[in-house]
Short mmCIF file of C-alpha atoms and ligand atoms in Angstrom, two decimals:
data_model
loop_
_atom_site.label_atom_id
_atom_site.label_comp_id
_atom_site.label_asym_id
_atom_site.label_seq_id
_atom_site.Cartn_x
_atom_site.Cartn_y
_atom_site.Cartn_z
CA UNK B 176 -42.80 43.02 -25.92
CA UNK B 177 -41.13 45.50 -23.69
CA UNK B 178 -37.74 44.88 -22.21
CA UNK B 179 -36.41 46.51 -19.11
CA UNK B 180 -33.38 48.65 -19.56
CA UNK B 181 -30.16 47.76 -17.85
CA UNK B 182 -29.78 49.67 -14.61
CA UNK B 183 -26.62 51.72 -14.60
CA UNK B 184 -23.66 49.40 -14.40
CA UNK B 185 -21.47 47.18 -16.51
CA UNK B 186 -22.96 46.06 -19.80
CA UNK B 187 -22.12 42.42 -19.28
CA UNK B 188 -23.99 41.96 -16.00
CA UNK B 189 -27.02 39.68 -15.88
CA UNK B 190 -29.39 42.38 -16.86
CA UNK B 191 -32.25 41.03 -18.90
CA UNK B 192 -35.63 40.55 -17.37
CA UNK B 193 -37.12 38.92 -20.44
CA UNK B 194 -35.60 37.16 -23.36
CA UNK B 195 -33.15 34.43 -23.74
CA UNK B 196 -30.00 35.26 -21.87
CA UNK B 197 -30.07 36.13 -18.21
CA UNK B 198 -26.30 35.91 -17.88
CA UNK B 199 -23.35 35.56 -20.22
CA UNK B 200 -22.33 32.00 -21.07
CA UNK B 201 -19.34 30.63 -19.17
CA UNK B 202 -17.17 30.51 -22.30
CA UNK B 203 -17.87 32.91 -25.16
CA UNK B 204 -15.55 30.98 -27.46
CA UNK B 205 -17.44 27.70 -27.04
CA UNK B 206 -19.72 26.54 -29.86
CA UNK B 207 -22.72 24.59 -28.60
CA UNK B 208 -23.08 21.57 -30.94
CA UNK B 209 -26.85 21.80 -30.45
CA UNK B 210 -27.08 25.00 -32.48
CA UNK B 211 -24.14 24.63 -34.88
CA UNK B 212 -23.88 22.34 -37.90
CA UNK B 213 -22.11 19.05 -37.25
CA UNK B 214 -18.73 19.79 -38.82
CA UNK B 215 -18.36 23.22 -37.23
CA UNK B 216 -15.43 23.52 -34.83
CA UNK B 217 -12.68 25.91 -33.82
CA UNK B 218 -9.15 25.33 -35.04
CA UNK B 219 -6.17 25.67 -32.68
CA UNK B 220 -5.63 29.23 -33.85
CA UNK B 221 -9.19 30.09 -32.87
CA UNK B 222 -10.77 30.41 -36.30
CA UNK B 223 -14.03 28.53 -36.80
CA UNK B 224 -14.21 26.06 -39.66
CA UNK B 225 -16.99 24.18 -41.37
CA UNK B 226 -16.59 21.17 -43.65
CA UNK B 227 -12.85 21.50 -43.11
CA UNK B 228 -12.60 25.14 -44.30
CA UNK B 229 -11.88 28.18 -42.16
CA UNK B 230 -14.48 30.93 -42.21
CA UNK B 231 -11.80 33.52 -42.89
CA UNK B 232 -11.02 31.73 -46.17
CA UNK B 233 -14.70 31.38 -46.97
CA UNK B 234 -15.26 35.09 -46.39
CA UNK B 235 -12.34 35.96 -48.64
CA UNK B 236 -13.55 33.72 -51.43
CA UNK B 237 -17.33 34.24 -51.25
CA UNK B 238 -17.74 37.53 -49.41
CA UNK B 239 -20.20 38.38 -46.66
CA UNK B 240 -22.99 38.17 -45.81
CA UNK B 241 -23.31 34.59 -46.96
CA UNK B 242 -25.00 31.39 -45.84
CA UNK B 243 -22.65 28.42 -45.47
CA UNK B 244 -24.32 25.03 -45.52
CA UNK B 245 -22.75 21.86 -44.16
CA UNK B 246 -23.66 19.35 -46.87
CA UNK B 247 -22.62 16.30 -44.85
CA UNK B 248 -24.85 17.47 -42.00
CA UNK B 249 -27.81 18.02 -44.34
CA UNK B 250 -27.41 14.54 -45.78
CA UNK B 251 -27.03 13.02 -42.30
CA UNK B 252 -30.19 14.67 -41.03
CA UNK B 253 -32.15 13.71 -44.16
CA UNK B 254 -30.93 10.13 -43.76
CA UNK B 255 -31.78 10.09 -40.06
CA UNK B 256 -35.41 10.98 -40.90
CA UNK B 257 -35.51 8.42 -43.68
CA UNK B 258 -34.08 5.68 -41.48
CA UNK B 259 -36.27 6.54 -38.51
CA UNK B 260 -39.46 6.25 -40.56
CA UNK B 261 -38.33 3.12 -42.43
CA UNK B 262 -39.94 1.49 -45.42
CA UNK B 263 -43.53 1.71 -44.23
CA UNK B 264 -43.55 5.49 -44.19
CA UNK B 265 -42.49 8.38 -46.38
CA UNK B 266 -40.55 11.53 -45.57
CA UNK B 267 -41.37 14.58 -47.69
CA UNK B 268 -38.86 17.40 -47.18
CA UNK B 269 -40.78 20.71 -47.05
CA UNK B 270 -39.14 22.76 -49.79
CA UNK B 271 -40.43 26.07 -48.41
CA UNK B 272 -37.76 25.89 -45.69
CA UNK B 273 -35.05 26.17 -48.36
CA UNK B 274 -34.99 24.82 -51.89
CA UNK B 275 -32.42 24.79 -54.65
CA UNK B 276 -31.46 22.30 -57.30
CA UNK B 277 -28.55 20.95 -55.26
CA UNK B 278 -30.93 20.35 -52.35
CA UNK B 279 -33.30 18.46 -54.65
CA UNK B 280 -30.45 16.24 -55.81
CA UNK B 281 -29.29 15.54 -52.25
CA UNK B 282 -32.84 14.63 -51.24
CA UNK B 283 -33.24 12.35 -54.22
CA UNK B 284 -29.95 10.62 -53.45
CA UNK B 285 -30.90 10.18 -49.80
CA UNK B 286 -34.30 8.65 -50.66
CA UNK B 287 -36.56 11.49 -49.52
CA UNK B 288 -39.63 12.85 -51.25
CA UNK B 289 -40.44 16.52 -51.65
CA UNK B 290 -43.30 18.79 -50.67
CA UNK B 291 -43.71 21.90 -52.85
CA UNK B 292 -46.24 24.69 -52.51
CA UNK B 293 -45.88 26.79 -55.65
CA UNK B 294 -45.23 26.55 -59.35
CA UNK B 295 -41.72 27.87 -58.71
CA UNK B 296 -40.89 25.16 -56.21
CA UNK B 297 -42.36 22.53 -58.55
CA UNK B 298 -40.26 23.81 -61.47
CA UNK B 299 -37.11 23.73 -59.32
CA UNK B 300 -37.83 20.16 -58.21
CA UNK B 301 -38.53 18.89 -61.71
CA UNK B 302 -35.58 20.69 -63.25
CA UNK B 303 -33.23 18.96 -60.80
CA UNK B 304 -34.60 15.54 -61.58
CA UNK B 305 -36.92 14.75 -58.67
CA UNK B 306 -39.32 12.12 -60.04
CA UNK B 307 -42.76 13.73 -60.17
CA UNK B 308 -44.43 10.84 -58.37
CA UNK B 309 -42.30 11.66 -55.32
CA UNK B 310 -43.60 15.23 -55.17
CA UNK B 311 -46.59 16.44 -53.13
CA UNK B 312 -48.20 19.72 -54.14
CA UNK B 313 -49.55 21.98 -51.39
CA UNK B 314 -51.08 25.42 -50.99
CA UNK B 315 -54.32 27.08 -49.98
CA UNK B 316 -54.82 28.95 -53.26
CA UNK B 317 -53.19 27.05 -56.08
CA UNK B 318 -53.76 28.69 -59.44
CA UNK B 319 -55.22 26.86 -62.41
CA UNK B 320 -51.80 27.14 -64.07
CA UNK B 321 -50.12 25.53 -61.04
CA UNK B 322 -52.70 22.77 -60.80
CA UNK B 323 -52.34 22.05 -64.51
CA UNK B 324 -48.53 21.95 -64.27
CA UNK B 325 -48.72 19.63 -61.27
CA UNK B 326 -51.14 17.21 -62.90
CA UNK B 327 -49.40 17.26 -66.28
CA UNK B 328 -46.05 16.53 -64.69
CA UNK B 329 -47.57 13.60 -62.78
CA UNK B 330 -47.09 14.67 -59.15
CA UNK B 331 -47.68 11.89 -56.64
CA UNK B 332 -50.33 13.84 -54.79
CA UNK B 333 -52.07 17.15 -54.58
CA UNK B 334 -53.18 18.17 -51.10
CA UNK B 335 -56.64 19.73 -51.40
CA UNK B 336 -57.29 22.67 -49.13
CA UNK B 337 -60.85 23.89 -49.86
CA UNK B 338 -64.16 22.90 -51.41
CA UNK B 339 -63.50 25.05 -54.47
CA UNK B 340 -60.19 23.33 -54.97
CA UNK B 341 -61.72 19.85 -54.82
CA UNK B 342 -63.87 20.78 -57.80
CA UNK B 343 -61.12 22.71 -59.58
CA UNK B 344 -58.54 19.92 -59.37
CA UNK B 345 -61.12 17.28 -60.37
CA UNK B 346 -62.16 19.37 -63.34
CA UNK B 347 -58.61 20.05 -64.57
CA UNK B 348 -57.59 16.40 -64.11
CA UNK B 349 -60.59 15.24 -66.07
CA UNK B 350 -59.98 17.70 -68.86
CA UNK B 351 -56.42 16.34 -69.09
CA UNK B 352 -57.78 12.79 -69.19
CA UNK B 353 -56.19 11.97 -65.81
CA UNK B 354 -57.22 10.78 -62.39
CA UNK B 355 -55.16 12.69 -59.79
CA UNK B 356 -54.13 11.18 -56.46
CA UNK B 357 -55.18 13.63 -53.74
CA UNK B 358 -55.24 14.03 -49.98
CA UNK B 359 -57.58 16.35 -48.10
CA UNK B 360 -55.98 18.71 -45.61
CA UNK B 361 -57.99 18.90 -42.44
CA UNK B 362 -57.81 21.26 -39.49
CA UNK B 363 -57.83 19.07 -36.42
CA UNK B 364 -58.51 21.76 -33.83
CA UNK B 365 -55.09 22.03 -32.23
CA UNK B 366 -52.83 24.95 -32.91
CA UNK B 367 -49.21 24.56 -32.01
CA UNK B 368 -47.41 27.52 -30.50
CA UNK B 369 -43.77 26.57 -30.20
CA UNK B 370 -43.71 24.95 -26.75
CA UNK B 371 -47.44 24.37 -26.41
CA UNK B 372 -50.61 23.71 -28.30
CA UNK B 373 -53.99 25.24 -27.73
CA UNK B 374 -57.42 24.55 -29.07
CA UNK B 375 -58.28 27.03 -31.78
CA UNK B 376 -61.36 28.32 -33.52
CA UNK B 377 -61.55 26.73 -36.95
CA UNK B 378 -62.77 29.86 -38.68
CA UNK B 379 -59.49 31.50 -37.73
CA UNK B 380 -57.49 29.07 -39.87
CA UNK B 381 -56.54 29.93 -43.40
CA UNK B 382 -55.52 26.32 -44.10
CA UNK B 383 -57.46 23.13 -44.33
CA UNK B 384 -61.02 22.02 -43.82
CA UNK B 385 -62.34 21.72 -40.28
CA UNK B 386 -62.87 18.29 -38.80
CA UNK B 387 -65.02 19.28 -35.86
CA UNK B 388 -68.07 20.63 -37.63
CA UNK B 389 -68.34 17.85 -40.21
CA UNK B 390 -66.84 19.89 -43.07
CA UNK B 391 -63.98 17.44 -43.53
CA UNK B 392 -66.40 14.51 -43.81
CA UNK B 393 -68.33 16.49 -46.41
CA UNK B 394 -65.11 17.18 -48.33
CA UNK B 395 -64.38 13.43 -48.37
CA UNK B 396 -67.91 12.80 -49.70
CA UNK B 397 -67.36 15.25 -52.56
CA UNK B 398 -63.88 14.05 -53.42
CA UNK B 399 -65.05 10.43 -53.55
CA UNK B 400 -67.86 11.41 -55.91
CA UNK B 401 -65.62 13.04 -58.54
CA UNK B 402 -64.11 11.00 -61.37
CA UNK B 403 -61.00 13.13 -61.77
CA UNK B 404 -59.83 12.40 -58.20
CA UNK B 405 -58.40 9.37 -56.45
CA UNK B 406 -58.69 10.18 -52.76
CA UNK B 407 -55.77 8.43 -51.05
CA UNK B 408 -55.62 10.04 -47.64
CA UNK B 409 -55.99 12.76 -45.06
CA UNK B 410 -53.42 15.44 -44.27
CA UNK B 411 -52.81 17.46 -41.13
CA UNK B 412 -50.15 20.06 -40.37
CA UNK B 413 -50.48 21.65 -36.94
CA UNK B 414 -47.78 24.31 -36.98
CA UNK B 415 -44.07 24.92 -36.86
CA UNK B 416 -41.13 25.00 -34.41
CA UNK B 417 -42.95 22.62 -32.05
CA UNK B 418 -41.18 20.72 -29.29
CA UNK B 419 -44.12 19.04 -27.61
CA UNK B 420 -45.34 15.79 -29.20
CA UNK B 421 -48.78 16.12 -27.61
CA UNK B 422 -50.19 18.21 -30.47
CA UNK B 423 -49.11 15.62 -33.05
CA UNK B 424 -50.67 12.86 -30.98
CA UNK B 425 -54.02 14.65 -30.79
CA UNK B 426 -53.83 15.30 -34.53
CA UNK B 427 -53.04 11.64 -35.27
CA UNK B 428 -55.96 10.49 -33.11
CA UNK B 429 -58.42 12.83 -34.80
CA UNK B 430 -57.24 11.98 -38.31
CA UNK B 431 -57.63 8.26 -37.56
CA UNK B 432 -61.13 8.88 -36.25
CA UNK B 433 -61.97 10.52 -39.59
CA UNK B 434 -60.60 7.45 -41.41
CA UNK B 435 -62.89 5.28 -39.29
CA UNK B 436 -65.88 7.51 -40.06
CA UNK B 437 -65.06 7.35 -43.79
CA UNK B 438 -64.86 3.55 -43.61
CA UNK B 439 -68.22 3.42 -41.79
CA UNK B 440 -69.94 5.75 -44.26
CA UNK B 441 -68.36 4.73 -47.58
CA UNK B 442 -66.89 1.29 -46.97
CA UNK B 443 -63.52 2.73 -48.05
CA UNK B 444 -60.31 2.54 -46.00
CA UNK B 445 -58.13 5.45 -47.09
CA UNK B 446 -54.56 4.12 -47.32
CA UNK B 447 -52.51 7.20 -46.30
CA UNK B 448 -52.22 9.80 -43.58
CA UNK B 449 -49.78 12.70 -43.56
CA UNK B 450 -49.00 14.36 -40.24
CA UNK B 451 -47.16 17.35 -41.69
CA UNK B 452 -43.99 18.99 -40.49
CA UNK B 453 -43.26 21.37 -37.67
CA UNK B 454 -40.62 19.77 -35.49
CA UNK B 455 -38.59 22.39 -33.64
CA UNK B 456 -34.82 22.90 -33.76
CA UNK B 457 -32.36 24.51 -31.35
CA UNK B 458 -31.77 28.18 -32.08
CA UNK B 459 -30.22 28.71 -28.68
CA UNK B 460 -28.77 26.42 -26.04
CA UNK B 461 -32.10 26.47 -24.19
CA UNK B 462 -33.97 24.61 -26.95
CA UNK B 463 -34.19 20.82 -26.73
CA UNK B 464 -35.40 19.35 -30.02
CA UNK B 465 -36.68 15.80 -30.41
CA UNK B 466 -34.75 13.29 -32.51
CA UNK B 467 -36.34 11.84 -35.67
CA UNK B 468 -36.40 8.32 -34.20
CA UNK B 469 -38.34 9.52 -31.14
CA UNK B 470 -40.85 11.24 -33.39
CA UNK B 471 -41.20 8.24 -35.69
CA UNK B 472 -41.72 5.96 -32.69
CA UNK B 473 -44.30 8.19 -31.04
CA UNK B 474 -46.30 8.76 -34.23
CA UNK B 475 -46.08 5.11 -35.32
CA UNK B 476 -47.32 3.91 -31.93
CA UNK B 477 -50.23 6.28 -31.70
CA UNK B 478 -51.45 5.63 -35.24
CA UNK B 479 -51.13 1.85 -34.81
CA UNK B 480 -52.94 1.93 -31.46
CA UNK B 481 -55.77 4.11 -32.71
CA UNK B 482 -56.19 2.02 -35.86
CA UNK B 483 -56.30 -1.20 -33.87
CA UNK B 484 -58.96 0.29 -31.62
CA UNK B 485 -61.00 1.36 -34.67
CA UNK B 486 -60.32 -1.97 -36.46
CA UNK B 487 -58.69 -0.18 -39.38
CA UNK B 488 -55.71 -1.32 -41.40
CA UNK B 489 -52.79 0.93 -40.39
CA UNK B 490 -52.38 3.52 -43.16
CA UNK B 491 -49.04 4.49 -44.64
CA UNK B 492 -47.76 7.47 -42.64
CA UNK B 493 -45.90 10.39 -44.12
CA UNK B 494 -44.32 13.45 -42.54
CA UNK B 495 -43.02 16.73 -43.95
CA UNK B 496 -40.06 18.06 -41.98
CA UNK B 497 -38.44 21.20 -43.40
CA UNK B 498 -36.75 23.17 -40.65
CA UNK B 499 -35.65 20.04 -38.75
CA UNK B 500 -33.57 18.89 -41.73
CA UNK B 501 -32.11 22.09 -43.16
CA UNK B 502 -32.32 24.58 -40.28
CA UNK B 503 -29.33 23.51 -38.22
CA UNK B 504 -27.09 22.84 -41.23
CA UNK B 505 -26.26 26.45 -42.12
CA UNK B 506 -25.02 29.63 -40.52
CA UNK B 507 -24.94 33.18 -41.80
CA UNK B 508 -21.50 34.79 -41.84
CA UNK B 509 -21.38 38.57 -41.40
CA UNK B 510 -18.64 41.14 -41.15
CA UNK B 511 -18.90 43.54 -38.24
CA UNK B 512 -19.27 47.13 -39.38
CA UNK B 513 -20.04 49.82 -36.85
CA UNK B 514 -20.20 49.26 -33.10
CA UNK B 515 -22.27 51.61 -30.99
CA UNK B 516 -22.23 51.26 -27.19
CA UNK B 517 -25.33 52.77 -25.57
CA UNK B 518 -24.45 53.46 -22.00
CA UNK B 519 -26.47 51.53 -19.50
CA UNK B 520 -28.36 49.68 -22.24
CA UNK B 521 -26.43 47.51 -24.64
CA UNK B 522 -24.04 47.69 -27.55
CA UNK B 523 -25.41 47.77 -31.08
CA UNK B 524 -23.29 45.77 -33.48
CA UNK B 525 -24.12 46.47 -37.12
CA UNK B 526 -23.44 43.83 -39.74
CA UNK B 527 -23.40 43.89 -43.53
CA UNK B 528 -26.77 42.11 -43.88
CA UNK B 529 -29.90 42.19 -41.75
CA UNK B 530 -33.63 41.73 -42.14
CA UNK B 531 -33.21 41.11 -45.88
CA UNK B 532 -31.35 37.86 -45.16
CA UNK B 533 -33.10 36.97 -41.90
CA UNK B 534 -36.60 38.35 -41.42
CA UNK B 535 -37.47 35.86 -38.67
CA UNK B 536 -36.39 38.03 -35.76
CA UNK B 537 -38.47 40.98 -36.95
CA UNK B 538 -41.41 38.82 -38.00
CA UNK B 539 -41.66 36.25 -35.20
CA UNK B 540 -39.56 37.73 -32.43
CA UNK B 541 -37.30 34.73 -33.07
CA UNK B 542 -34.26 34.12 -30.91
CA UNK B 543 -30.84 33.38 -32.34
CA UNK B 544 -27.33 32.81 -31.06
CA UNK B 545 -24.20 34.51 -32.35
CA UNK B 546 -20.46 33.95 -32.03
CA UNK B 547 -17.22 35.67 -32.96
CA UNK B 548 -15.77 33.19 -35.46
CA UNK B 549 -12.66 34.78 -37.01
CA UNK B 550 -10.71 34.56 -33.74
CA UNK B 551 -11.11 33.77 -30.07
CA UNK B 552 -11.13 36.39 -27.37
CA UNK B 553 -10.59 36.44 -23.63
CA UNK B 554 -12.19 39.86 -23.26
CA UNK B 555 -15.16 40.40 -20.93
CA UNK B 556 -18.56 39.59 -22.39
CA UNK B 557 -20.68 42.53 -23.50
CA UNK B 558 -24.41 42.49 -24.05
CA UNK B 559 -25.11 43.14 -27.72
CA UNK B 560 -27.91 43.50 -30.19
CA UNK B 561 -26.84 42.45 -33.66
CA UNK B 562 -28.54 44.67 -36.21
CA UNK B 563 -28.49 44.99 -39.96
CA UNK B 564 -27.89 47.87 -42.36
CA UNK B 565 -31.51 48.51 -43.36
CA UNK B 566 -33.50 51.66 -42.79
CA UNK B 567 -35.64 50.29 -39.95
CA UNK B 568 -35.03 50.22 -36.24
CA UNK B 569 -36.69 46.77 -36.23
CA UNK B 570 -33.87 45.50 -38.45
CA UNK B 571 -32.60 43.13 -35.77
CA UNK B 572 -30.82 39.84 -36.42
CA UNK B 573 -30.05 38.77 -32.84
CA UNK B 574 -31.99 40.57 -30.14
CA UNK B 575 -29.88 39.79 -27.11
CA UNK B 576 -26.60 37.97 -26.96
CA UNK B 577 -23.11 38.33 -25.58
CA UNK B 578 -19.99 38.93 -27.62
CA UNK B 579 -16.48 39.78 -26.41
CA UNK B 580 -16.04 43.44 -25.52
CA UNK B 581 -12.95 43.75 -27.75
CA UNK B 582 -15.13 43.12 -30.82
CA UNK B 583 -13.93 45.35 -33.65
CA UNK B 584 -15.00 46.37 -37.15
CA UNK B 585 -13.80 43.72 -39.61
CA UNK B 586 -14.33 40.81 -37.21
CA UNK B 587 -16.44 37.98 -38.58
CA UNK B 588 -19.44 36.87 -36.58
CA UNK B 589 -21.81 34.03 -37.43
CA UNK B 590 -25.43 33.33 -36.60
CA UNK B 591 -26.13 29.58 -36.50
CA UNK B 592 -29.30 27.66 -37.42
CA UNK B 593 -30.19 29.88 -40.38
CA UNK B 594 -30.67 27.08 -42.92
CA UNK B 595 -34.48 27.24 -42.80
CA UNK B 596 -36.72 30.19 -43.67
CA UNK B 597 -33.86 32.68 -44.03
CA UNK B 598 -32.64 32.52 -47.65
CA UNK B 599 -36.10 31.28 -48.64
CA UNK B 600 -37.69 34.40 -47.09
CA UNK B 601 -34.93 36.80 -48.09
CA UNK B 602 -35.89 40.08 -49.73
CA UNK B 603 -34.38 42.89 -51.75
CA UNK B 604 -35.44 45.53 -49.23
CA UNK B 605 -33.37 48.69 -49.78
CA UNK B 606 -32.22 46.93 -52.95
CA UNK B 607 -30.10 44.58 -50.90
CA UNK B 608 -28.48 41.84 -52.94
CA UNK B 609 -29.57 38.48 -51.59
CA UNK B 610 -26.59 36.51 -50.26
CA UNK B 611 -25.29 33.29 -51.76
CA UNK B 612 -25.70 29.82 -50.31
CA UNK B 613 -22.41 27.97 -50.31
CA UNK B 614 -22.29 24.23 -49.68
CA UNK B 615 -19.19 23.09 -47.82
CA UNK B 616 -18.08 19.50 -47.62
CA UNK B 617 -14.77 17.67 -47.09
CA UNK B 618 -12.61 20.71 -47.64
CA UNK B 619 -14.48 21.91 -50.72
CA UNK B 620 -16.86 24.85 -51.00
CA UNK B 621 -19.35 25.20 -53.84
CA UNK B 622 -21.85 27.96 -54.52
CA UNK B 623 -25.32 26.40 -54.87
CA UNK B 624 -27.23 29.69 -55.05
CA UNK B 625 -25.09 32.59 -56.20
CA UNK B 626 -25.08 36.09 -54.75
CA UNK B 627 -27.43 38.50 -56.48
CA UNK B 628 -25.82 41.29 -58.44
CA UNK B 629 -26.89 44.80 -59.30
CA UNK B 630 -27.40 43.51 -62.86
CA UNK B 631 -29.91 40.98 -61.48
CA UNK B 632 -31.84 43.82 -59.84
CA UNK B 633 -31.74 46.03 -62.89
CA UNK B 634 -32.80 43.19 -65.22
CA UNK B 635 -36.28 43.26 -63.66
CA UNK B 636 -36.50 47.04 -63.74
CA UNK B 637 -37.75 47.59 -67.27
CA UNK B 638 -39.39 51.03 -66.88
N1 LLP T 768 -45.92 20.87 -44.29
C1 LLP T 768 -46.76 21.91 -44.43
C2 LLP T 768 -48.07 21.70 -45.02
C3 LLP T 768 -46.35 23.20 -44.03
O1 LLP T 768 -47.18 24.22 -44.19
C4 LLP T 768 -45.06 23.37 -43.48
C5 LLP T 768 -44.60 24.71 -43.06
C6 LLP T 768 -44.23 22.27 -43.36
C7 LLP T 768 -44.69 21.02 -43.76
C8 LLP T 768 -42.83 22.35 -42.82
O2 LLP T 768 -42.76 22.84 -41.52
P1 LLP T 768 -41.37 22.80 -40.72
O3 LLP T 768 -41.01 21.34 -40.49
O4 LLP T 768 -40.33 23.45 -41.56
O5 LLP T 768 -41.64 23.53 -39.47
N2 LLP T 768 -41.68 30.89 -41.91
C9 LLP T 768 -41.93 30.27 -40.64
C10 LLP T 768 -42.37 28.85 -40.79
C11 LLP T 768 -43.56 28.68 -41.69
C12 LLP T 768 -43.92 27.24 -41.89
C13 LLP T 768 -44.94 27.08 -42.95
N3 LLP T 768 -45.31 25.73 -43.19
C14 LLP T 768 -40.67 30.38 -39.79
O6 LLP T 768 -39.68 30.94 -40.24
O7 LLP T 768 -40.66 29.94 -38.64
#
């Protein structure tokens, strides 16, 4: 996407023709509660704190860059999903958003289930005590080793993604003397693109089995015919960072129509449907996410209505939010390094991390907010691009934002809403050491994933 350059003039003017900000916010020191974790606030002396601890203290103790996670906020959001869906539904947290043993324990304590999509995620979940029957195993190309580990550990369900996998899972289950509970993941023909959904060609989907051309019905036929499988339901996941409920409603309607077709053909009423994850969060003040209770109400109503119309018993619904639970609960804290004003364009602010701790901007053109958090400032706003320290010009953390024009090396800035798909997608590019995740709660800070060290890097280098 091209962006028009700023015509000659002051850097803080309303200069952008595309992108998020058209003008600086009224108050650069304000922290919009929509994008910051719940316990984040500014103290009287201007320093931002989270969980009762000032970021300056956190930086001293844990270094930068680092992710700080508001544990109380995580638990609150997990609980809000659990409460909204009640006892007739299940909430599976999508571990791909961010997973560690502490997270598994929090989820367990708050009554959530867990969706994993690799042997590594499964091992993490089991090692932290998540009961296997509360784990769902996903993936479009699970290995025989992963399938065996999942079945042996007793996972509650495996979500089947292809015809080969139906046979493979049935075969492995049978050879282990087990009957595995499974769901079939279908592609319902809607593709969600953040604020919208569009019909999509099924052959362009890596995931799932298409509903429209009868493939999904055929998959059900095969799964029902195999002794190693207990087919319990149908699964649909339409995408991620979605704000519009319409895509979920279409998906729910189409999944229920498959249940009706299965009942008509086989005389079997499948007892479960899973409508996946994908609910959007606020990365900037312009985003307006839906609350869990609104989502639960909308999905519950549509499934009930469609089932009544088809004279089906209402199945047990499950959902798989990842980002919506963990995303808003963390921010990344960086120290400002070099500052490079480019006349008539913008000011490049380099931080001590970058695309190795947040690849989302480079990968998805994602938008983020940023704030000066080690002090307040009354200086004029300046248009900035926050960039990392990697050897790529695409190493951008925040494409366009405003920071005070007296910003100086050594200041701490923070990027909110980095709890999901940042640490979990972090890399060692340029042999960067992946930052720690520190949980903060009630005045106490605890490392839950430690910072990588050079020894960690060298341990793998055995040449
Ligand atoms: N269930 C299934 C089957 C999924 O594939 C996903 C995400 C989820 C649940 C959770 O979706 P969420 O509620 O977190 O949106 N790396 C991308 C997002 C990839 C999502 C992959 N699947 C990003 O950073 O935006």
